Amino acid sequence: MGSDLTHTRKRMRRYYHGPVIKKTRAKVQFADLPDDLLSTILSKLPLKEAARTVILSSKWNDVWRVCPKLRFDGFTVCSDSVFGGEQYTQKFIDNVNAVMQKHQCMVVEELVIKFGFDSRVLGHINTWVAFAVSSRMESLALDLVPANSPGRTDQYRFPVELLDDGSIFRLRHLQLSFASLELPPQFSGFPNLRTLDLHLLQVTRNDLQDMLSNCINLEWFSMVRCHLNDELTVARPLSNLRYLRVAHCKITRIVLHAVELKTFLFYGRLYPIDLGHTPKLKHTFLNIYSLLTVEHALTVLPKVLPSVQDLTLHAHFTLKVCCFTLIFYHISPPLIFDHSLPIFQMPLLMENPCKFSQLKYLHLKLSIGHREAGKILSLASFLRAAPSVEKLEMHFSVLAFAHCVSEPIKSLPWCPHSYLKNLCITGFSGTTGQLEFLVHVVENAPALKILTIKGADSSGRDLDNEGKRRFTLKFRELERKYLHGIISPNVELRII
């Protein structure tokens, strides 16, 4: 911190053949900088670190307190107090009030309050919000999620009435956690809001829809555990929205139009979602809690995400097969039909016209029950629905026994995946279904360059060093029997 800031000073000297420029260094100490510039520099530090700078210069005793960005975190401010106690809460309140007093009549760009909701803080929050309004703030974050938030309904009521027209117009970033929101009549929205982060927000469907419809410049929107118990339909296009996250929300349906959307994250039970035309959608992460079938996934998802380039899907799947009996006829009469022959099961493949036409990277993390373990080959339908995929990652969580080499395996008709270059399978315990899927993909991927296999035990858990050694030997045996002749010698095989 005490190092010099240097600049070049040009000194002119005249000689008989013309002027010569000599470069010298002028020393400028940090302490020589004006207070407003020092405040800007110190505002980049966490509050606790900024406070420590007073040991460098007594002049900075008040400078660190005058920062355009104020961030108060209970763990940082009250680190030497017992968490959750009365002294802990009072120290936080006193600290916030003291710093705000220092900033009266000054511009504060950002105010962040991160403290577990406590009734003793309730009487001060409105005062802090009023301070933010008077300080011409552009960013406001009230993160009040308590440690025991599940089941609680005593959220802090956000005082929208304290926001004047100027603050509503200036606001760029808003975070509300463990709060309730009720919009006044004829609320005009936040016209310049760029990011909106809602967590455990109690709000009605109509108020949330009205607010979003009037955030015409919104670029980033996240809602976590916001339970509408109803549908969410945004009437106006969110033409600038690039990032959308919906997590653990009790909603029945989502309809919005986000033509610039690039990233979509979803956690929860699957329900109807309509994002409109999203030609720029690149990254999508889906963690589905509902029991999912391949048929439903490949019927719905390509319609909702037709342009996605990078798709990650975590789900618990049920897999289907079609059953048939091999029938043998004795050629010489009399004709005999043998009813004692076994019923065979073949994977049910989807021939769906809806496809992920732009998909390059597909990551599937699948939980499959032991009854489904023999039907894994039907997951080849995902590759049929993604003809341009270049990298496929499969993570299995399967409870089943390893394949017995003496048993036959099923195969599917030839279906080339011409662009697939990288295949990674983790959670591979060598079950028959996993082996069938591996063989099918490898023999249908002429451009394959890298094959990565990460072993697991029969419960799907990672292996210790001895387990890895035994797995490597076992996989080499499977490789010799099932992959020999169909895998190119140019493929790099990684067993990890």
Coordinates of C-alpha atoms in Angstrom, one line a residue:
M1 CA 0.0 0.0 0.0
G2 CA 2.9 2.3 0.7
S3 CA 4.5 1.8 -2.7
D4 CA 4.9 4.9 -4.9
L5 CA 2.8 5.9 -7.8
T6 CA 5.2 7.1 -10.5
H7 CA 4.8 9.1 -13.6
T8 CA 7.1 10.4 -16.3
R9 CA 8.1 14.0 -16.3
K10 CA 9.6 15.4 -19.5
R11 CA 12.5 17.9 -19.0
M12 CA 13.8 19.8 -22.0
R13 CA 17.5 20.4 -22.6
R14 CA 18.8 22.2 -25.6
Y15 CA 22.1 21.1 -27.2
Y16 CA 23.7 22.3 -30.4
H17 CA 22.0 19.6 -32.4
G18 CA 18.6 20.1 -30.9
P19 CA 16.5 19.4 -27.8
V20 CA 16.9 16.2 -25.7
I21 CA 14.1 14.8 -23.6
K22 CA 15.2 13.3 -20.2
K23 CA 12.9 11.1 -18.3
T24 CA 12.8 11.4 -14.5
R25 CA 10.5 9.8 -11.8
A26 CA 8.5 11.9 -9.5
K27 CA 7.4 10.3 -6.2
V28 CA 3.7 10.5 -5.3
Q29 CA 2.6 8.8 -2.1
F30 CA -0.9 7.3 -1.7
A31 CA -1.4 9.7 1.2
D32 CA -1.0 12.6 -1.3
L33 CA -4.1 11.5 -3.2
P34 CA -7.3 13.5 -2.7
D35 CA -9.8 12.1 -0.3
D36 CA -12.4 11.3 -3.0
L37 CA -9.9 9.2 -4.9
L38 CA -8.8 7.4 -1.8
S39 CA -12.4 6.7 -0.9
T40 CA -12.9 5.1 -4.4
I41 CA -9.8 3.0 -3.9
L42 CA -10.8 1.8 -0.5
S43 CA -14.3 1.0 -1.6
K44 CA -12.9 -1.9 -3.6
L45 CA -11.9 -3.6 -0.3
P46 CA -14.1 -5.5 2.0
L47 CA -15.3 -3.3 4.9
K48 CA -13.1 -5.1 7.5
E49 CA -9.9 -4.7 5.3
A50 CA -10.7 -1.0 4.6
A51 CA -10.9 -0.4 8.3
R52 CA -7.5 -1.8 8.8
T53 CA -5.9 0.8 6.5
V54 CA -6.0 3.3 9.4
I55 CA -2.7 1.8 10.7
L56 CA -1.0 3.1 7.5
S57 CA -1.9 6.8 8.1
S58 CA -3.9 8.6 10.8
K59 CA -5.3 10.8 7.9
W60 CA -7.2 7.7 6.7
N61 CA -9.1 7.3 10.0
D62 CA -12.2 8.8 8.5
V63 CA -11.5 8.2 4.8
W64 CA -12.2 4.5 4.9
R65 CA -15.6 5.2 6.4
V66 CA -16.6 7.5 3.4
C67 CA -17.0 4.9 0.7
P68 CA -19.5 4.9 -2.2
K69 CA -20.2 1.2 -1.6
L70 CA -21.3 0.1 1.8
R71 CA -21.5 -3.7 2.5
F72 CA -22.4 -5.0 5.9
D73 CA -22.1 -8.7 6.6
G74 CA -23.0 -9.9 10.1
F75 CA -20.2 -12.5 10.0
T76 CA -17.6 -9.9 9.2
V77 CA -18.8 -7.0 11.3
C78 CA -19.5 -9.2 14.4
S79 CA -16.9 -11.9 14.0
D80 CA -15.8 -11.6 17.6
S81 CA -19.3 -12.0 19.1
V82 CA -21.4 -15.0 19.7
F83 CA -23.5 -15.7 16.6
G84 CA -27.2 -14.9 17.1
G85 CA -26.9 -13.5 20.5
E86 CA -28.2 -10.1 21.7
Q87 CA -24.7 -8.6 21.8
Y88 CA -24.1 -9.9 18.2
T89 CA -27.2 -8.2 16.9
Q90 CA -26.7 -4.9 18.8
K91 CA -23.1 -4.7 17.6
F92 CA -24.2 -5.1 14.0
I93 CA -26.9 -2.4 14.4
D94 CA -24.5 0.1 16.1
N95 CA -21.9 -0.5 13.4
V96 CA -24.3 0.1 10.5
N97 CA -25.8 3.2 12.2
A98 CA -22.3 4.7 12.9
V99 CA -21.1 4.2 9.4
M100 CA -24.3 5.6 7.9
Q101 CA -24.0 8.7 10.1
K102 CA -20.6 9.3 8.6
H103 CA -22.1 9.2 5.2
Q104 CA -25.0 11.6 5.7
C105 CA -25.5 13.9 2.7
M106 CA -23.1 11.9 0.6
V107 CA -23.6 9.8 -2.5
V108 CA -23.6 6.0 -1.8
E109 CA -23.8 3.9 -4.9
E110 CA -24.4 0.5 -3.3
L111 CA -25.8 -0.7 0.0
V112 CA -25.7 -4.3 1.0
I113 CA -27.1 -5.6 4.3
K114 CA -26.5 -9.3 5.0
F115 CA -27.8 -10.4 8.3
G116 CA -30.1 -13.2 9.5
F117 CA -33.5 -11.7 10.2
D118 CA -34.0 -10.8 13.8
S119 CA -36.9 -8.8 15.3
R120 CA -34.4 -6.5 17.0
V121 CA -33.2 -5.4 13.6
L122 CA -36.7 -4.9 12.2
G123 CA -37.0 -1.3 13.5
H124 CA -33.8 -0.2 11.8
I125 CA -34.2 -1.7 8.3
N126 CA -36.6 1.0 7.1
T127 CA -34.2 3.7 8.4
W128 CA -31.4 2.0 6.4
V129 CA -33.6 1.9 3.3
A130 CA -34.5 5.6 3.7
F131 CA -30.7 6.3 4.0
A132 CA -30.1 4.5 0.7
V133 CA -32.8 6.5 -1.0
S134 CA -31.4 9.8 0.3
S135 CA -27.9 8.8 -0.8
R136 CA -29.0 8.3 -4.4
M137 CA -28.1 4.6 -4.4
E138 CA -28.1 2.5 -7.5
S139 CA -27.8 -0.9 -5.9
L140 CA -29.7 -2.2 -2.9
A141 CA -29.4 -5.7 -1.4
L142 CA -31.3 -6.8 1.7
D143 CA -30.2 -10.4 2.4
L144 CA -32.1 -11.2 5.6
V145 CA -32.4 -15.0 5.3
P146 CA -32.3 -16.4 8.9
A147 CA -30.6 -19.7 9.7
N148 CA -34.0 -21.3 10.5
S149 CA -35.9 -20.0 7.5
P150 CA -37.8 -23.2 6.5
G151 CA -41.5 -22.8 7.5
R152 CA -41.2 -19.2 8.6
T153 CA -43.6 -16.7 7.3
D154 CA -42.6 -13.5 9.2
Q155 CA -40.7 -11.9 6.4
Y156 CA -39.7 -8.3 6.5
R157 CA -42.1 -6.0 4.5
F158 CA -40.1 -4.1 2.0
P159 CA -41.2 -0.4 2.2
V160 CA -41.8 0.4 -1.5
E161 CA -43.5 3.6 -0.3
L162 CA -40.0 5.0 0.7
L163 CA -38.8 4.9 -2.9
D164 CA -39.4 8.2 -4.6
D165 CA -39.4 8.7 -8.4
G166 CA -35.7 9.5 -8.5
S167 CA -34.6 6.4 -6.6
I168 CA -36.9 4.2 -8.7
F169 CA -35.4 5.7 -11.8
R170 CA -31.8 5.3 -10.6
L171 CA -32.0 1.8 -9.2
R172 CA -29.9 -0.7 -11.3
H173 CA -29.6 -3.7 -9.0
L174 CA -32.1 -5.0 -6.4
Q175 CA -31.9 -8.0 -4.1
L176 CA -34.6 -9.0 -1.7
S177 CA -34.2 -12.1 0.5
F178 CA -36.7 -13.1 3.2
A179 CA -39.0 -10.2 2.5
S180 CA -42.6 -9.6 1.4
L181 CA -43.5 -7.2 -1.4
E182 CA -46.8 -5.4 -2.0
L183 CA -46.8 -2.9 -4.9
P184 CA -48.8 0.3 -4.6
P185 CA -51.5 1.0 -7.2
Q186 CA -50.3 2.2 -10.6
F187 CA -46.7 1.2 -9.8
S188 CA -44.6 2.2 -12.8
G189 CA -41.8 -0.4 -12.2
F190 CA -38.1 0.1 -12.2
P191 CA -37.3 1.3 -15.8
N192 CA -33.5 1.1 -15.4
L193 CA -33.2 -2.1 -13.3
R194 CA -30.6 -4.4 -14.7
T195 CA -30.5 -7.2 -12.1
L196 CA -33.3 -8.6 -9.9
D197 CA -32.5 -11.2 -7.3
L198 CA -35.4 -12.6 -5.2
H199 CA -35.1 -15.2 -2.5
L200 CA -37.9 -16.4 -0.2
L201 CA -40.0 -13.4 -1.4
Q202 CA -43.6 -13.4 -0.4
V203 CA -45.4 -11.8 -3.3
T204 CA -48.6 -12.3 -5.3
R205 CA -48.7 -13.4 -8.8
N206 CA -50.2 -10.1 -10.1
D207 CA -47.6 -8.0 -8.3
L208 CA -44.7 -10.0 -9.6
Q209 CA -46.0 -10.0 -13.1
D210 CA -46.6 -6.2 -13.0
M211 CA -43.1 -5.6 -11.7
L212 CA -41.4 -7.7 -14.3
S213 CA -43.5 -6.3 -17.1
N214 CA -42.3 -2.8 -16.2
C215 CA -38.6 -3.8 -15.9
I216 CA -38.0 -3.2 -19.6
N217 CA -34.1 -3.1 -19.2
L218 CA -33.8 -6.2 -17.0
E219 CA -30.8 -8.3 -18.0
W220 CA -30.4 -10.8 -15.0
F221 CA -33.3 -12.3 -13.0
S222 CA -33.2 -15.0 -10.3
M223 CA -36.0 -16.3 -8.1
V224 CA -35.4 -18.9 -5.5
R225 CA -38.0 -20.4 -3.2
C226 CA -40.6 -17.8 -4.2
H227 CA -43.9 -19.7 -4.0
L228 CA -46.7 -18.2 -6.1
N229 CA -48.8 -21.4 -6.1
D230 CA -50.0 -20.1 -9.5
E231 CA -48.7 -19.4 -12.9
L232 CA -46.3 -16.5 -13.9
T233 CA -47.1 -14.8 -17.1
V234 CA -45.1 -11.7 -18.1
A235 CA -47.2 -9.7 -20.5
R236 CA -44.4 -7.5 -22.1
P237 CA -41.3 -9.0 -23.7
L238 CA -38.2 -9.0 -21.6
S239 CA -36.1 -7.9 -24.6
N240 CA -32.8 -7.5 -22.7
L241 CA -33.0 -10.5 -20.4
R242 CA -29.9 -12.6 -20.7
Y243 CA -29.9 -14.7 -17.5
L244 CA -32.8 -16.5 -15.9
R245 CA -32.8 -18.7 -12.8
V246 CA -35.9 -20.3 -11.3
A247 CA -35.1 -22.6 -8.3
H248 CA -37.3 -24.5 -5.9
C249 CA -40.4 -22.3 -6.6
K250 CA -43.9 -23.6 -6.3
I251 CA -45.3 -22.4 -9.7
T252 CA -47.7 -24.0 -12.0
R253 CA -46.5 -22.4 -15.3
I254 CA -44.1 -19.8 -16.6
V255 CA -44.7 -17.8 -19.8
L256 CA -42.3 -15.0 -20.9
H257 CA -40.5 -13.8 -24.0
A258 CA -36.8 -13.3 -23.8
V259 CA -35.3 -13.1 -27.3
E260 CA -31.8 -12.3 -25.9
L261 CA -31.7 -15.1 -23.3
K262 CA -28.3 -16.8 -23.1
T263 CA -28.4 -18.7 -19.8
F264 CA -31.3 -20.6 -18.2
L265 CA -31.1 -22.5 -14.9
F266 CA -34.0 -24.4 -13.5
Y267 CA -34.4 -26.5 -10.3
G268 CA -37.7 -28.1 -9.3
R269 CA -40.6 -30.2 -10.5
L270 CA -41.2 -30.0 -14.2
Y271 CA -44.2 -27.8 -15.2
P272 CA -45.0 -26.0 -18.5
I273 CA -42.4 -23.4 -19.4
D274 CA -42.6 -21.1 -22.4
L275 CA -39.6 -18.8 -23.0
G276 CA -40.7 -17.7 -26.4
H277 CA -38.1 -17.5 -29.3
T278 CA -34.6 -17.8 -27.8
P279 CA -32.2 -18.0 -30.7
K280 CA -29.2 -17.0 -28.6
L281 CA -29.7 -19.5 -25.7
K282 CA -26.3 -21.1 -25.1
H283 CA -26.3 -22.6 -21.6
T284 CA -29.1 -24.5 -19.9
F285 CA -29.0 -26.3 -16.6
L286 CA -32.0 -28.4 -15.5
N287 CA -32.3 -30.2 -12.2
I288 CA -35.7 -32.0 -12.4
Y289 CA -37.2 -33.4 -9.2
S290 CA -40.1 -35.1 -11.0
L291 CA -39.8 -38.7 -12.1
L292 CA -39.0 -38.3 -15.8
T293 CA -39.4 -40.6 -18.8
V294 CA -37.2 -40.3 -21.9
E295 CA -40.3 -39.9 -24.0
H296 CA -41.5 -36.9 -22.0
A297 CA -38.1 -35.3 -21.9
L298 CA -37.5 -35.6 -25.6
T299 CA -41.0 -34.4 -26.5
V300 CA -41.0 -31.3 -24.3
L301 CA -37.4 -30.1 -23.9
P302 CA -36.6 -29.7 -27.6
K303 CA -39.7 -27.5 -28.0
V304 CA -38.8 -25.3 -25.1
L305 CA -35.0 -25.2 -25.8
P306 CA -34.7 -25.7 -29.6
S307 CA -31.6 -23.5 -29.9
V308 CA -29.7 -24.5 -26.8
Q309 CA -26.0 -25.3 -27.4
D310 CA -24.9 -26.6 -23.9
L311 CA -27.4 -28.7 -21.9
T312 CA -27.0 -30.2 -18.5
L313 CA -29.9 -32.4 -17.3
H314 CA -30.1 -33.9 -13.8
A315 CA -33.1 -36.2 -13.3
H316 CA -34.4 -39.5 -12.0
F317 CA -35.5 -41.5 -15.1
T318 CA -37.9 -44.4 -15.7
L319 CA -37.0 -46.3 -18.8
K320 CA -39.2 -48.2 -21.1
V321 CA -38.7 -51.3 -23.3
C322 CA -40.7 -53.1 -25.9
C323 CA -41.2 -56.8 -25.3
F324 CA -41.3 -59.7 -27.8
T325 CA -40.9 -63.4 -27.9
L326 CA -38.5 -65.2 -30.2
I327 CA -40.6 -67.6 -32.2
F328 CA -39.1 -70.7 -33.7
Y329 CA -40.9 -72.7 -36.4
H330 CA -40.0 -76.3 -37.2
I331 CA -39.8 -76.4 -41.0
S332 CA -40.9 -79.9 -41.5
P333 CA -44.6 -80.5 -40.8
P334 CA -46.4 -80.6 -38.6
L335 CA -45.9 -76.8 -37.8
I336 CA -45.2 -76.4 -34.1
F337 CA -45.3 -73.1 -32.2
D338 CA -43.1 -73.2 -29.1
H339 CA -44.8 -71.2 -26.2
S340 CA -42.1 -72.0 -23.7
L341 CA -39.5 -69.6 -25.1
P342 CA -38.5 -66.6 -23.0
I343 CA -39.7 -63.0 -23.5
F344 CA -36.9 -60.6 -24.6
Q345 CA -36.8 -56.9 -24.0
M346 CA -35.4 -54.3 -26.3
P347 CA -35.0 -50.6 -25.6
L348 CA -37.7 -48.3 -26.8
L349 CA -36.1 -45.7 -29.0
M350 CA -37.7 -42.3 -29.7
E351 CA -38.2 -41.3 -33.3
N352 CA -39.2 -37.7 -32.5
P353 CA -39.2 -35.0 -35.1
C354 CA -38.3 -32.4 -32.4
K355 CA -34.6 -32.1 -32.1
F356 CA -31.9 -30.1 -30.4
S357 CA -30.6 -28.8 -33.7
Q358 CA -27.8 -26.6 -32.2
L359 CA -26.7 -28.7 -29.3
K360 CA -23.0 -29.3 -29.0
Y361 CA -22.5 -30.3 -25.4
L362 CA -24.8 -32.7 -23.5
H363 CA -24.3 -33.6 -19.9
L364 CA -26.7 -36.1 -18.4
K365 CA -26.6 -36.9 -14.7
L366 CA -29.1 -39.8 -14.2
S367 CA -30.4 -41.7 -11.2
I368 CA -31.7 -45.0 -12.3
G369 CA -33.3 -47.7 -10.1
H370 CA -32.2 -51.3 -10.2
R371 CA -35.3 -52.3 -12.2
E372 CA -34.3 -49.8 -14.9
A373 CA -30.7 -50.8 -15.0
G374 CA -31.2 -53.2 -17.9
K375 CA -32.9 -50.5 -20.0
I376 CA -30.1 -48.0 -20.2
L377 CA -29.6 -48.5 -23.9
S378 CA -32.8 -46.6 -24.5
L379 CA -30.9 -43.5 -23.5
A380 CA -29.4 -43.6 -27.0
S381 CA -32.6 -41.7 -27.9
F382 CA -30.9 -38.5 -26.5
L383 CA -28.2 -38.8 -29.2
R384 CA -30.7 -39.3 -31.9
A385 CA -32.4 -36.0 -30.7
A386 CA -29.1 -34.2 -30.8
P387 CA -27.5 -34.9 -34.2
S388 CA -24.8 -32.3 -33.9
V389 CA -23.5 -33.1 -30.4
E390 CA -19.7 -33.0 -30.1
K391 CA -19.2 -33.9 -26.4
L392 CA -21.4 -36.2 -24.3
E393 CA -21.0 -36.6 -20.5
M394 CA -23.0 -39.3 -18.8
H395 CA -23.0 -39.7 -15.0
F396 CA -24.7 -42.8 -13.8
S397 CA -26.1 -43.5 -10.4
V398 CA -27.2 -47.1 -10.8
L399 CA -27.8 -49.9 -8.3
A400 CA -27.1 -53.1 -10.2
F401 CA -24.6 -56.0 -10.5
A402 CA -21.7 -55.9 -13.0
H403 CA -22.1 -57.6 -16.4
C404 CA -21.1 -61.2 -16.6
V405 CA -18.8 -61.6 -19.7
S406 CA -20.5 -64.9 -20.7
E407 CA -23.9 -63.1 -21.1
P408 CA -24.9 -61.6 -24.5
I409 CA -25.6 -57.9 -24.8
K410 CA -28.3 -56.1 -26.9
S411 CA -27.5 -53.8 -29.8
L412 CA -29.3 -51.2 -31.8
P413 CA -29.4 -50.5 -35.6
W414 CA -26.7 -48.4 -37.0
C415 CA -27.2 -44.7 -36.3
P416 CA -24.1 -42.6 -36.8
H417 CA -23.3 -39.7 -34.5
S418 CA -20.9 -38.1 -36.9
Y419 CA -19.9 -35.1 -34.8
L420 CA -19.2 -36.8 -31.5
K421 CA -15.6 -36.4 -30.5
N422 CA -15.5 -36.7 -26.8
L423 CA -17.4 -39.3 -24.7
C424 CA -17.1 -39.3 -20.9
I425 CA -18.9 -41.8 -18.7
T426 CA -18.7 -41.5 -14.9
G427 CA -20.3 -43.8 -12.3
F428 CA -19.5 -46.7 -14.6
S429 CA -19.9 -49.9 -12.6
G430 CA -19.9 -52.3 -15.6
T431 CA -23.6 -53.2 -15.6
T432 CA -25.0 -54.8 -18.7
G433 CA -27.0 -51.7 -19.5
Q434 CA -24.0 -49.4 -19.2
L435 CA -21.9 -51.7 -21.3
E436 CA -24.6 -51.8 -24.0
F437 CA -24.8 -48.0 -24.1
L438 CA -21.0 -47.7 -24.3
V439 CA -20.6 -50.1 -27.2
H440 CA -23.5 -48.5 -29.1
V441 CA -22.1 -45.0 -28.8
V442 CA -18.5 -46.0 -29.6
E443 CA -19.4 -48.1 -32.7
N444 CA -21.6 -45.2 -34.0
A445 CA -19.0 -42.4 -33.4
P446 CA -16.5 -42.4 -36.3
A447 CA -15.0 -39.1 -35.3
L448 CA -14.4 -40.1 -31.6
K449 CA -11.1 -38.9 -30.2
I450 CA -11.4 -39.1 -26.4
L451 CA -13.1 -41.8 -24.3
T452 CA -13.1 -41.3 -20.6
I453 CA -14.4 -43.9 -18.1
K454 CA -14.6 -43.3 -14.4
G455 CA -15.4 -46.3 -12.3
A456 CA -17.8 -46.8 -9.4
D457 CA -18.8 -49.7 -7.2
S458 CA -22.1 -51.5 -7.4
S459 CA -23.7 -48.8 -5.3
G460 CA -22.5 -46.0 -7.6
R461 CA -19.9 -44.7 -5.1
D462 CA -16.4 -43.6 -6.0
L463 CA -13.6 -46.2 -5.7
D464 CA -10.6 -46.2 -3.5
N465 CA -7.1 -46.9 -4.9
E466 CA -7.5 -50.7 -4.7
G467 CA -11.0 -50.5 -6.2
K468 CA -9.6 -48.4 -9.1
R469 CA -6.9 -51.0 -9.7
R470 CA -9.4 -53.8 -9.9
F471 CA -11.8 -51.7 -12.0
T472 CA -9.0 -51.0 -14.5
L473 CA -8.3 -54.7 -14.9
K474 CA -12.1 -55.5 -15.3
F475 CA -12.6 -52.7 -17.9
R476 CA -9.6 -53.9 -19.9
E477 CA -11.3 -57.3 -20.1
L478 CA -14.6 -55.7 -21.3
E479 CA -12.6 -53.6 -23.8
R480 CA -11.0 -56.7 -25.3
K481 CA -14.2 -58.6 -25.6
Y482 CA -16.7 -55.8 -26.7
L483 CA -14.7 -52.8 -28.0
H484 CA -12.0 -54.6 -30.0
G485 CA -12.4 -53.9 -33.7
I486 CA -15.0 -51.2 -33.2
I487 CA -12.9 -48.5 -31.4
S488 CA -10.3 -46.7 -33.5
P489 CA -6.7 -47.0 -32.4
N490 CA -6.5 -43.2 -32.6
V491 CA -9.0 -42.9 -29.7
E492 CA -7.4 -41.8 -26.5
L493 CA -8.8 -44.0 -23.7
R494 CA -8.7 -42.6 -20.2
I495 CA -9.6 -44.9 -17.3
I496 CA -9.8 -42.9 -14.1

